[in-house]
Coordinates of C-alpha atoms and ligand atoms in Angstrom, one line a residue:
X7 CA 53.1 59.1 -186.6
X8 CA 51.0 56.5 -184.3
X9 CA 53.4 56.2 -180.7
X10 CA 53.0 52.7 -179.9
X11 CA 52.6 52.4 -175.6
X12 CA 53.1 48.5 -173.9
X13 CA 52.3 48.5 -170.6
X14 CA 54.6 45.2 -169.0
X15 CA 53.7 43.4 -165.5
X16 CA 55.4 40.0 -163.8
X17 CA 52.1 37.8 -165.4
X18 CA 50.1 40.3 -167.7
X19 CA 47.0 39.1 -165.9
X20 CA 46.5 41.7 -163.3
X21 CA 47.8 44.9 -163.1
X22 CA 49.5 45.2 -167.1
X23 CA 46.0 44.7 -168.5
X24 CA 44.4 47.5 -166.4
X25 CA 47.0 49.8 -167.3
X26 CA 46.4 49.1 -171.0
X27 CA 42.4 48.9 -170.4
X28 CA 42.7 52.5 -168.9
X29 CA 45.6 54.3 -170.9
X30 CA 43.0 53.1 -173.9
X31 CA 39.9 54.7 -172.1
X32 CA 41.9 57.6 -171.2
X33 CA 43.2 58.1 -175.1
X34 CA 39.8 57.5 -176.4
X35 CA 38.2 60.6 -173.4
X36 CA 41.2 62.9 -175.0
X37 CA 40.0 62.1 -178.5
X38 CA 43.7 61.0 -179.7
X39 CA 42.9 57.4 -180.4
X40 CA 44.2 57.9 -183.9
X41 CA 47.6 58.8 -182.5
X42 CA 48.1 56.2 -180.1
X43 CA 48.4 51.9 -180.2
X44 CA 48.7 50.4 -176.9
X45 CA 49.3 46.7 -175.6
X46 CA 50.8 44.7 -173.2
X47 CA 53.0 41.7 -172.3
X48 CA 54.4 39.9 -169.2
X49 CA 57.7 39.3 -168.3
X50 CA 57.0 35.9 -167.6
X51 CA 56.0 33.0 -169.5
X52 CA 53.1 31.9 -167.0
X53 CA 49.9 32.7 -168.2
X54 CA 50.4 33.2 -172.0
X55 CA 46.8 32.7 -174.0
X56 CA 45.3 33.6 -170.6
X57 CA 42.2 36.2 -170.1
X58 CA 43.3 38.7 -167.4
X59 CA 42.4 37.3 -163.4
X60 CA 39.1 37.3 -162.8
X61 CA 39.3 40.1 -160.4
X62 CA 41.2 42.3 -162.7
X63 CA 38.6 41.7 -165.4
X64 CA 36.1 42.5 -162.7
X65 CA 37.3 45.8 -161.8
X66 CA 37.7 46.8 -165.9
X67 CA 34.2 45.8 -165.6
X68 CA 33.3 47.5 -162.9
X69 CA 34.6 50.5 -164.5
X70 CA 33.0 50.3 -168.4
X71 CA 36.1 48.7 -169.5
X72 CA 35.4 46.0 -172.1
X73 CA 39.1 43.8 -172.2
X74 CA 39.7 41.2 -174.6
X75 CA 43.2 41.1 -175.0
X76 CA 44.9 37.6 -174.0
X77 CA 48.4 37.4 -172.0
X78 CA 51.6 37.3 -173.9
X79 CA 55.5 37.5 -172.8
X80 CA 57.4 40.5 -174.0
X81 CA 60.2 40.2 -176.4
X82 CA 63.0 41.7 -178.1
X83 CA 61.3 42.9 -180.7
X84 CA 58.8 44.6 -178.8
X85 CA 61.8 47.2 -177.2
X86 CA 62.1 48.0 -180.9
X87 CA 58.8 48.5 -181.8
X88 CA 57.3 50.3 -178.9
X89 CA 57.9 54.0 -177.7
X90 CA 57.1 53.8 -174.4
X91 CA 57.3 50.0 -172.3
X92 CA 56.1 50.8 -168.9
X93 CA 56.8 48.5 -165.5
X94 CA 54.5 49.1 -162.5
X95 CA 57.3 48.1 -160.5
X96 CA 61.0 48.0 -159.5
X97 CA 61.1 44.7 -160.1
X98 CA 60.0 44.9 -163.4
X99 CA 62.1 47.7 -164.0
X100 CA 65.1 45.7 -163.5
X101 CA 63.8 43.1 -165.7
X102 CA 63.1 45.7 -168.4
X103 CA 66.1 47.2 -168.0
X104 CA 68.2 43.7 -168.3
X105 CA 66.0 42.6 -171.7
X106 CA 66.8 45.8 -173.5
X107 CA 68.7 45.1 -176.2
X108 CA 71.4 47.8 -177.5
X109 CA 69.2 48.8 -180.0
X110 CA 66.3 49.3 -177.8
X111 CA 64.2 52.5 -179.0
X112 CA 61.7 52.6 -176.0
X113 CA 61.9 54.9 -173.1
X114 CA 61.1 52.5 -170.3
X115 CA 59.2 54.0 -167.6
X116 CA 57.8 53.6 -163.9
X117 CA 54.0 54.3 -164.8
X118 CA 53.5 55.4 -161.2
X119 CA 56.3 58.3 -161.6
X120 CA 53.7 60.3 -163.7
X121 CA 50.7 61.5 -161.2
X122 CA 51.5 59.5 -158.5
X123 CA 52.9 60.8 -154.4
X124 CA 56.5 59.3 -154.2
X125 CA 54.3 57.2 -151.3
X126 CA 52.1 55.7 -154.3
X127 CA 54.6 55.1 -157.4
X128 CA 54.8 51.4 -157.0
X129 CA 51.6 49.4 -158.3
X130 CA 51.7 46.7 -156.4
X131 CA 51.5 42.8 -157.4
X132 CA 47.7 42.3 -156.2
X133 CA 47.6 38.7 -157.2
X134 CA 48.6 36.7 -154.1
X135 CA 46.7 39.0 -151.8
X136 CA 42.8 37.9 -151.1
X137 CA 39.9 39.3 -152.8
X138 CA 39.3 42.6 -155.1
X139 CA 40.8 45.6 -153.0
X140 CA 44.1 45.2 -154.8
X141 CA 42.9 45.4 -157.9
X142 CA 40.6 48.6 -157.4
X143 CA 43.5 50.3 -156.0
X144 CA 45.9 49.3 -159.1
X145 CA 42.8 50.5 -161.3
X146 CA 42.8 53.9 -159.5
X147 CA 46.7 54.3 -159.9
X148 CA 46.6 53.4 -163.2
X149 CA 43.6 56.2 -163.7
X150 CA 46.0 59.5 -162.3
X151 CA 49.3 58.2 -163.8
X152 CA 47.5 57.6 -167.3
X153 CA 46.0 60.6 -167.3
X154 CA 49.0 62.7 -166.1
X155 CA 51.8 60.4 -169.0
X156 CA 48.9 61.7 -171.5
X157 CA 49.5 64.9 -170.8
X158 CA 53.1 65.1 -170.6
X159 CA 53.3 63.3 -174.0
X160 CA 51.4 65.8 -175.6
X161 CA 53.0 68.5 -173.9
X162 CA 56.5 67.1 -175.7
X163 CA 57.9 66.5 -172.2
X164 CA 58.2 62.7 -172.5
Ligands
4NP131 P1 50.6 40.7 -162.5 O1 50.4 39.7 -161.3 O2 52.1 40.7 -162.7 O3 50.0 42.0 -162.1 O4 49.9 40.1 -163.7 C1 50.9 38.4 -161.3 C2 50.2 37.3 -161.9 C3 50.7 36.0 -161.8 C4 51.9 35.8 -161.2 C5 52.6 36.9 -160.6 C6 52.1 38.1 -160.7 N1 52.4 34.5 -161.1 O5 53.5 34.3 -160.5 O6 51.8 33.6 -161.6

């Protein structure tokens, strides 16, 4: 069966469509693309329709990642139709936590608590701060903590 992954940030235009871009790339590297479906969604309403930031789409450039995927606000559904909903930080996981519905079937999940030093689990909001350092830094967390959830899902330990 095809586990269905949504990665969820405050706007979807920064750090959420990284972590899809890369938990796609890193799926694809593994060869498991056929076992895998992976989106993602804001919490907030703000930028729905929206490409990702220019700076974010610059970085998934930077890095051979072609993005196309247009912002959208999670909802209730989505806890039912995902497996694994992932914040980037405790804020979000609050939020997460307070949308569940009863019936909620995902696992929701700090990204940065696979991979990441306790020093480097939160993926920070890079949107208000100037220029592209933020973004390169969110891309990098998101590289170590896909890579490591990948391999704990197929180990059977998530
Ligand atoms: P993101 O960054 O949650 O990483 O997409 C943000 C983008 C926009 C806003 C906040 C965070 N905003 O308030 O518009």
């Amino acid at each position: 069966m095809v586990k269905k992954i949504l990665m969820i940030c405050l706007g979807n235009i920064c750090r959420s469509p990284i972590a899809e871009g890369v938990m796609i790339e890193t799926i694809e590297q593994a060869g498991a693309s056929a076992e895998w479906k992976v989106d993602s969604a804001a919490i907030g309403g703000w930028h729905v329709g929206n490409s990702p930031d220019h700076r974010a789409m610059k970085i998934m450039k930077n890095h051979n990642i072609d993005y196309k995927n247009k912002a959208r606000q999670i909802k209730k559904d989505d806890f039912l139709q995902f497996d694994y909903i992932f914040g980037m930080d405790d804020e979000n996981m609050d939020d997460l936590n307070r949308l569940a519905p009863a019936n909620s079937k995902a696992k929701l999940l700090l990204l940065g608590d696979f991979g990441l030093e306790k020093s480097e689990r939160i993926i920070e909001d890079p949107y208000y701060q100037r220029g592209d350092a933020g973004f390169e830094k969110a891309y990098q967390q998101c590289v170590v903590a896909c890579a490591a959830f990948l391999k704990d899902a197929t180990a059977g330990k998530v």
